[in-house]
């Protein structure tokens, strides 16, 4: 039985590629433009799961919940890197191969283009019959006619020389005939090279930004301060090479938050009035509003949201303060009906306490329901459901501060066995049933949700994007043209013959030829030649 070999050839005596030959063949395939386009498409497709599925670096809690909710697909996608797409080995492999492919395409083409620029252009064809030549008499001598044509083809003031200038060659032929060959269009290939080089710069900038960027979100209540440190953020994510010690340790105090609404409740304006203090500097009072961030070094601080953080005081059955402070409530509708959770683990005696609360800034009560009619705090009221039991905070598992784990809790009930609903107006205190304690609605400050972002790659991305557009526009609109002018003396009269060659879509080459012939003939160009050239 014949044994199949990896290097089987149809012709047994054909020379083998060998290891070096195979490596050269693989490199040529990787650096082909076809493979580069395939890799670029693969990179775009590979990025889709990163924007659809929860990712560990961006939201670890959501990713863990996704795995728990999907016992089969969750662990499988996690093991295959789909829950950390941009840090996975397969995404990195596509990225590196795309780099190699683009660089392998650009380097040889750039070298070839450089050699082409140094090489003299081709001489004028012996016969111009196939290019629809145009002949006319000239009032100039042969040498003067071609000198005038050559001067006309040079860049003119107010124009980009790289786009309008021609490389020119003069040849003297037998019989006193002089031929001029002019060629332009090398900038077209230059634009192509700039475009592909800019793509590499875009990829490098994205990689740089991914490795060194950082972003954090923090909620600050009126009258309180925030220090720029990782532990102070509610959520924080950064690149793999970012060092938290590089954070500028500034302090931000939210003095007040201005929120304006129309009579119908439509939001009009939000502004956070803050005191900003950098190390070694005096405090500065400034403001942050929507689309007008505060800059700090290479980072920007945005006002992303706002709401109410009512100050709640809870006393336990012994009359001791078990909890006191602002609680962030999340708005659920346009009227700022907000929900929040209060967890009271540190009671003196008895079981722990928990509360699920709803804030109505402008409370109204109808025959069938209650609600808020406006975002402004015209008549703030909080309704609560109280629970007793184990909050689950001692299990060591992180909990969402906006959710109450009811698995080990029991609702506080009245004498009829129904859950008790507590209703508190601003400044009011309500006693809990069964001597469990009391709850006081002390104040109603606002809070601001701030988002700090720093991406050091943005300036480089801007430059790369501009280069990409410039290179693409040049490669698309810069035509490759060849213009020939031949002058000869016939019976004491100079006869000039001109012809041109350009792609079929380039209608402007006719204007260029007309200008060259007009200069060589000693006459003015025909009317409308500028429009024909620019078309």
XYZ file of C-alpha atoms in Angstrom:
535
model
C 0.000 0.000 0.000
C 1.444 3.384 -1.050
C 2.209 5.807 1.750
C 0.916 9.360 1.321
C 3.480 12.064 2.005
C 2.942 15.716 2.700
C 5.203 16.660 -0.211
C 3.652 14.317 -2.797
C 3.955 15.754 -6.288
C 2.418 14.638 -9.535
C 5.919 14.493 -10.996
C 8.074 12.371 -8.753
C 11.330 14.057 -9.792
C 10.036 17.617 -9.334
C 12.132 19.699 -6.926
C 10.719 20.024 -3.416
C 10.078 23.350 -1.729
C 11.715 22.354 1.515
C 11.236 24.123 4.870
C 12.532 27.473 3.601
C 10.359 27.305 0.505
C 7.255 26.501 2.535
C 7.977 29.367 4.934
C 8.443 31.731 1.983
C 5.164 30.517 0.461
C 3.296 30.970 3.762
C 4.744 34.467 4.173
C 3.645 35.439 0.662
C 0.144 34.216 1.380
C -0.042 36.067 4.690
C 1.232 39.308 3.134
C -1.106 39.224 0.154
C -3.787 41.889 -0.041
C -6.452 39.190 -0.329
C -5.494 37.716 3.056
C -5.265 41.217 4.588
C -8.859 41.930 3.567
C -9.979 38.557 4.944
C -8.233 39.249 8.265
C -9.774 42.721 8.437
C -13.212 41.168 7.961
C -12.455 38.520 10.589
C -11.387 41.239 13.031
C -14.691 43.043 12.520
C -16.663 39.818 12.969
C -14.644 38.855 16.058
C -15.482 42.220 17.656
C -19.228 41.562 17.508
C -19.351 39.189 20.535
C -17.459 41.813 22.533
C -20.322 44.275 22.084
C -23.166 41.752 22.431
C -22.066 39.495 25.287
C -21.115 40.753 28.779
C -17.354 41.051 29.210
C -15.315 40.391 32.336
C -13.170 43.574 32.164
C -16.186 45.883 31.660
C -18.821 44.338 33.955
C -17.767 41.374 36.047
C -21.089 41.198 37.909
C -23.136 41.006 34.698
C -20.752 38.401 33.284
C -21.067 36.238 36.397
C -24.852 36.556 36.255
C -24.799 35.537 32.566
C -22.794 32.411 33.405
C -25.117 31.521 36.270
C -28.224 32.035 34.113
C -26.822 29.911 31.260
C -25.361 26.746 32.811
C -24.259 25.317 29.437
C -23.483 28.263 27.181
C -22.082 30.459 29.965
C -19.113 28.237 30.929
C -18.560 27.258 27.289
C -18.340 30.871 26.084
C -16.166 31.739 29.067
C -13.750 28.886 28.347
C -13.482 29.845 24.662
C -12.763 33.512 25.386
C -16.056 35.002 24.206
C -16.618 36.696 27.580
C -13.249 38.464 27.291
C -13.031 38.857 23.532
C -10.386 41.561 23.325
C -8.092 39.714 25.718
C -8.523 36.270 24.166
C -5.742 34.426 22.379
C -7.687 34.028 19.131
C -8.526 37.741 18.877
C -4.883 38.610 19.561
C -3.816 36.143 16.860
C -6.096 37.809 14.279
C -4.798 41.223 15.344
C -1.119 40.226 15.058
C -1.654 38.462 11.716
C -3.397 41.561 10.369
C -0.413 43.662 11.441
C 1.994 41.278 9.728
C -0.142 41.138 6.603
C -0.479 44.916 6.250
C 3.190 45.597 6.962
C 4.184 42.798 4.589
C 2.026 44.419 1.898
C 3.200 47.975 2.492
C 6.972 47.512 2.773
C 7.604 45.924 -0.690
C 5.187 48.313 -2.382
C 6.840 51.336 -0.760
C 10.273 50.129 -1.908
C 8.980 49.498 -5.414
C 7.343 52.942 -5.512
C 10.594 54.578 -4.415
C 12.478 52.823 -7.195
C 9.858 53.849 -9.731
C 10.209 57.504 -8.709
C 13.977 57.360 -9.245
C 13.660 55.641 -12.582
C 13.388 57.921 -15.661
C 9.998 57.919 -17.328
C 9.476 56.152 -20.627
C 10.350 57.981 -23.832
C 7.716 59.304 -26.204
C 6.397 56.538 -28.505
C 7.802 56.611 -32.020
C 4.270 56.841 -33.392
C 1.346 58.599 -31.707
C -1.232 57.354 -34.206
C -3.006 55.097 -31.716
C -3.539 57.972 -29.238
C -5.580 60.313 -31.519
C -2.840 62.907 -32.013
C -3.496 66.585 -32.722
C -1.133 68.633 -34.912
C -0.866 72.369 -35.471
C 1.625 74.973 -36.581
C 3.591 76.980 -34.073
C 5.053 80.468 -34.240
C 7.932 79.352 -31.985
C 11.154 77.550 -32.736
C 11.322 73.832 -31.993
C 13.266 74.182 -28.749
C 11.225 77.195 -27.616
C 7.951 75.362 -28.318
C 8.900 72.398 -26.134
C 10.319 74.698 -23.441
C 6.949 76.494 -23.320
C 5.062 73.173 -23.144
C 7.366 71.976 -20.383
C 6.845 75.173 -18.383
C 3.065 74.842 -18.778
C 3.079 71.327 -17.346
C 4.911 72.379 -14.218
C 2.886 73.151 -11.052
C 1.216 76.540 -11.185
C 0.963 78.948 -8.205
C -1.870 78.196 -5.828
C -1.996 74.486 -6.646
C -0.604 71.396 -5.008
C 2.511 70.561 -6.962
C 2.342 66.896 -6.068
C -1.070 66.664 -7.716
C -0.535 68.830 -10.816
C 3.196 68.636 -11.564
C 4.554 66.369 -14.298
C 7.833 64.519 -14.577
C 9.252 65.482 -17.933
C 11.691 63.898 -20.373
C 13.120 65.419 -23.571
C 14.590 63.324 -26.395
C 16.180 64.544 -29.616
C 15.519 62.331 -32.577
C 16.974 62.041 -36.033
C 16.033 64.805 -38.455
C 15.936 67.518 -35.774
C 12.712 66.246 -34.196
C 12.384 66.822 -30.436
C 9.954 64.791 -28.300
C 8.651 65.674 -24.835
C 7.176 62.986 -22.566
C 5.362 64.118 -19.422
C 3.876 61.826 -16.807
C 2.003 62.318 -13.556
C 0.121 60.028 -11.214
C 2.859 58.739 -8.931
C 0.964 60.475 -6.138
C -1.879 58.007 -6.697
C 0.265 55.128 -5.497
C 1.630 57.352 -2.720
C -1.940 57.958 -1.547
C -2.554 54.228 -1.584
C 0.530 53.656 0.558
C -0.493 56.449 2.961
C -3.957 54.907 3.257
C -2.633 51.455 4.164
C 0.022 52.881 6.479
C -2.672 54.895 8.237
C -4.664 51.693 8.743
C -1.670 50.237 10.560
C -1.474 53.415 12.652
C -5.177 53.042 13.501
C -4.592 49.485 14.688
C -1.550 50.562 16.708
C -3.501 53.429 18.288
C -6.408 51.139 19.174
C -4.002 48.627 20.728
C -2.270 51.407 22.663
C -5.589 52.768 23.902
C -6.819 49.308 24.894
C -3.700 48.691 26.967
C -3.456 52.066 28.712
C -6.995 53.457 28.870
C -9.048 53.639 32.048
C -12.603 54.543 32.952
C -14.456 54.845 36.218
C -17.936 55.763 37.431
C -18.744 57.308 40.791
C -21.868 58.694 42.431
C -21.349 61.761 44.608
C -24.055 63.203 46.876
C -24.419 66.951 47.393
C -22.085 68.169 50.112
C -19.781 65.157 49.823
C -16.406 64.650 48.157
C -14.771 62.121 45.900
C -11.057 61.324 45.679
C -9.611 60.001 42.429
C -8.517 56.543 43.550
C -9.518 53.111 42.282
C -11.125 52.136 45.599
C -13.358 55.236 45.507
C -15.071 54.325 42.244
C -18.300 52.391 42.103
C -17.057 50.681 38.938
C -13.604 50.902 37.400
C -12.041 49.303 34.330
C -8.625 49.785 32.768
C -6.232 48.408 30.199
C -3.864 45.557 30.946
C -0.793 47.835 31.225
C -2.436 50.677 33.135
C -0.906 51.382 36.551
C -3.460 52.640 39.140
C -0.703 54.692 40.762
C -0.737 56.895 37.656
C -4.141 58.315 38.633
C -3.992 62.014 39.408
C -5.130 62.187 43.083
C -7.503 65.121 42.728
C -10.527 65.750 44.959
C -13.983 66.616 43.649
C -16.633 68.013 45.975
C -20.218 68.288 44.744
C -21.430 71.590 46.189
C -24.842 71.502 44.510
C -26.620 70.012 41.548
C -28.938 72.235 39.544
C -31.727 70.469 37.676
C -34.300 72.420 35.688
C -37.559 71.030 34.347
C -40.445 72.526 32.422
C -43.968 72.637 33.847
C -44.677 69.354 32.066
C -41.590 67.698 33.555
C -39.391 67.872 30.466
C -35.697 68.169 31.442
C -34.154 71.526 30.499
C -30.737 71.775 32.103
C -28.443 69.833 34.452
C -25.343 71.314 36.023
C -23.067 70.093 38.793
C -21.392 72.883 40.759
C -18.174 71.438 42.124
C -15.013 72.373 43.974
C -12.039 70.808 42.190
C -8.718 70.448 44.028
C -5.524 69.110 42.467
C -2.424 68.186 44.499
C -0.491 71.282 45.476
C -3.059 73.633 43.943
C -5.724 75.874 45.429
C -9.347 74.679 45.213
C -11.178 75.845 42.109
C -14.926 76.272 41.924
C -16.255 75.221 38.534
C -19.161 73.398 36.977
C -19.808 70.290 34.896
C -22.782 70.054 32.597
C -23.998 67.717 29.887
C -21.497 67.650 26.981
C -19.215 70.064 28.856
C -16.843 67.880 30.893
C -14.189 68.937 33.342
C -10.642 68.169 32.175
C -8.008 66.811 34.514
C -4.717 65.931 32.879
C -5.429 63.452 30.100
C -8.826 62.550 31.565
C -12.264 64.124 31.291
C -15.010 64.058 33.906
C -18.534 63.873 32.501
C -21.875 64.382 34.235
C -23.716 61.223 33.181
C -26.777 61.271 35.406
C -28.443 62.566 38.532
C -31.152 61.709 41.010
C -32.141 61.810 44.646
C -30.290 60.378 47.639
C -32.620 60.750 50.638
C -30.948 60.770 54.043
C -32.490 57.966 56.113
C -31.940 57.244 59.802
C -32.890 53.805 61.180
C -32.991 53.111 64.912
C -33.103 49.536 66.173
C -35.277 48.070 68.914
C -32.895 49.427 71.559
C -33.284 52.978 70.245
C -29.716 53.073 68.947
C -28.871 54.468 65.522
C -28.148 51.441 63.374
C -27.975 53.288 60.070
C -27.841 56.936 59.049
C -26.827 58.474 55.758
C -27.812 59.182 52.157
C -29.165 56.320 50.069
C -28.923 56.511 46.300
C -32.282 55.985 44.604
C -32.491 55.197 40.877
C -35.083 57.047 38.796
C -37.571 54.751 37.056
C -39.548 57.239 34.960
C -39.608 60.816 33.697
C -41.222 62.025 36.939
C -38.204 60.691 38.865
C -40.172 58.037 40.704
C -37.139 56.329 42.213
C -36.395 53.051 43.951
C -33.742 52.220 46.488
C -32.685 49.637 49.035
C -31.631 50.172 52.630
C -29.626 47.440 54.360
C -29.185 47.609 58.136
C -26.881 44.794 59.298
C -25.525 46.456 62.449
C -28.448 46.240 64.871
C -27.885 46.095 68.613
C -30.272 43.230 69.198
C -32.548 41.087 67.115
C -32.463 40.292 63.437
C -31.030 42.432 60.657
C -33.306 44.890 58.887
C -33.831 45.547 55.192
C -36.060 47.991 53.321
C -37.301 48.253 49.727
C -38.271 51.867 49.176
C -39.882 54.024 46.508
C -39.499 57.811 46.418
C -42.188 60.048 44.916
C -40.720 63.594 44.530
C -44.148 65.188 43.943
C -46.458 62.721 45.618
C -50.117 62.445 44.714
C -52.610 59.801 45.772
C -55.494 58.750 43.585
C -58.397 56.420 44.232
C -56.512 53.420 42.854
C -52.789 54.276 42.853
C -50.115 56.673 44.022
C -47.416 58.363 41.987
C -45.293 61.419 41.249
C -46.490 64.149 38.867
C -43.226 66.110 38.494
C -39.469 65.542 38.965
C -39.071 68.496 41.336
C -39.441 67.691 45.085
C -42.719 69.567 45.658
C -44.112 66.936 48.029
C -41.506 64.202 48.582
C -42.840 60.971 50.083
C -41.144 57.606 50.580
C -43.018 54.310 50.780
C -41.183 51.312 52.263
C -41.564 47.582 52.744
C -39.619 46.375 55.779
C -37.936 42.962 56.159
C -36.187 41.134 58.965
C -33.780 38.231 58.875
C -30.329 37.626 57.377
C -29.243 40.078 54.666
C -26.595 37.629 53.415
C -23.793 40.149 53.744
C -21.650 37.805 55.812
C -21.467 35.131 53.091
C -18.548 36.861 51.367
C -20.386 37.093 48.030
C -20.616 40.621 46.585
C -24.155 41.983 46.399
C -25.814 44.577 44.255
C -26.430 47.639 46.431
C -29.657 48.315 44.541
C -31.163 44.878 45.178
C -32.328 43.186 48.367
C -31.695 39.463 48.708
C -35.018 38.196 50.099
C -34.014 34.517 50.242
C -33.396 34.683 54.026
C -35.666 37.620 54.848
C -39.293 37.812 55.986
C -41.547 40.832 55.443
C -42.691 42.712 58.526
C -46.423 42.086 58.911
C -49.268 43.806 60.713
C -51.834 42.227 63.013
C -53.749 40.860 60.036
C -50.656 39.101 58.642
C -50.272 41.545 55.735
C -46.927 43.160 54.776
C -46.584 46.587 56.339
C -46.151 49.568 54.026
C -44.451 52.526 55.666
C -45.122 56.001 54.311
C -42.822 58.866 55.306
C -42.987 62.531 54.378
C -39.865 64.688 54.538
C -38.823 65.142 58.192
C -41.243 62.469 59.457
C -40.456 59.466 61.690
C -42.428 56.201 61.553
C -42.296 53.463 64.184
C -41.806 49.867 63.006
C -44.253 47.196 64.236
C -43.374 44.834 67.082
C -40.915 47.314 68.594
C -38.345 46.732 65.828
C -37.312 50.395 65.840
C -38.068 53.478 63.763
C -37.273 55.086 60.403
C -36.776 58.827 59.811
C -36.766 60.643 56.474
C -34.217 63.390 57.306
C -33.270 65.236 54.089
C -33.517 64.993 50.303
C -30.204 65.953 48.634
C -29.452 65.215 44.998
C -26.564 63.209 43.648
C -24.503 63.382 40.471
C -23.284 60.353 38.551
C -19.811 61.148 37.185
C -17.900 59.277 34.527
C -14.131 59.744 34.283
C -12.558 58.594 31.023
C -8.996 58.705 29.784
C -7.906 57.337 26.423
C -4.336 58.354 25.485
C -4.807 57.005 21.964
C -7.355 59.629 20.853
C -4.824 62.162 19.387
C -3.100 59.365 17.468
C -6.425 58.020 16.248
C -7.343 61.479 14.978
C -4.075 61.821 13.057
C -4.417 58.306 11.658
C -8.019 58.954 10.615
C -7.042 62.175 8.803
C -4.203 60.361 7.034
C -6.582 57.556 6.091
C -9.035 59.969 4.481
C -6.263 61.956 2.785
C -4.622 58.830 1.400
C -7.922 57.382 0.221
C -8.990 60.631 -1.453
C -5.617 60.949 -3.193
C -5.654 57.365 -4.448
C -9.205 57.776 -5.766
C -8.993 61.208 -7.392
C -5.378 61.491 -8.534
C -5.289 60.183 -12.118
C -2.302 58.706 -13.893
C -1.743 60.720 -17.069
C 0.783 60.686 -19.888
C 1.162 63.627 -22.255
C 3.410 63.713 -25.330
C 4.387 66.697 -27.461
C 6.588 66.293 -30.553
C 7.967 69.302 -32.397
C 9.664 69.291 -35.805
C 10.589 71.804 -38.479
C 8.924 71.509 -41.886
C 9.816 74.053 -44.550
C 10.730 76.714 -42.026
C 7.558 76.190 -39.984
C 7.426 74.439 -36.603
C 4.799 71.734 -36.408
C 3.811 70.419 -32.982
C 1.924 67.188 -32.452
C 0.362 66.265 -29.142
C -1.349 63.236 -27.689
C -2.331 62.035 -24.250
C -3.226 58.827 -22.450
C -5.322 58.484 -19.281
C -8.031 56.206 -17.855
C -11.368 56.396 -19.630
C -13.028 58.191 -16.711
C -10.433 60.988 -16.672
C -12.048 63.724 -18.777
C -9.621 66.379 -17.535
C -6.666 65.092 -19.550
C -8.060 66.819 -22.653
C -7.635 70.174 -20.910
C -4.048 69.361 -19.992
C -3.214 68.467 -23.592
C -4.893 71.661 -24.841
C -2.801 73.781 -22.470
C 0.421 72.076 -23.520
C -0.360 72.464 -27.239
C -1.406 76.089 -26.786
C 1.862 76.900 -25.024
C 3.916 75.064 -27.663
C 2.033 76.817 -30.502
C 2.345 80.280 -28.978
C -1.397 80.878 -28.664
C -3.966 81.239 -25.892
C -5.766 78.085 -24.671
C -9.278 77.512 -25.973
C -12.124 78.903 -23.827
C -13.342 76.522 -21.145
C -10.080 74.571 -20.912
C -9.918 75.062 -17.131
C -13.363 73.531 -16.677
C -12.488 70.585 -18.903
C -9.276 69.965 -16.980
C -10.973 70.023 -13.572
C -13.780 67.708 -14.700
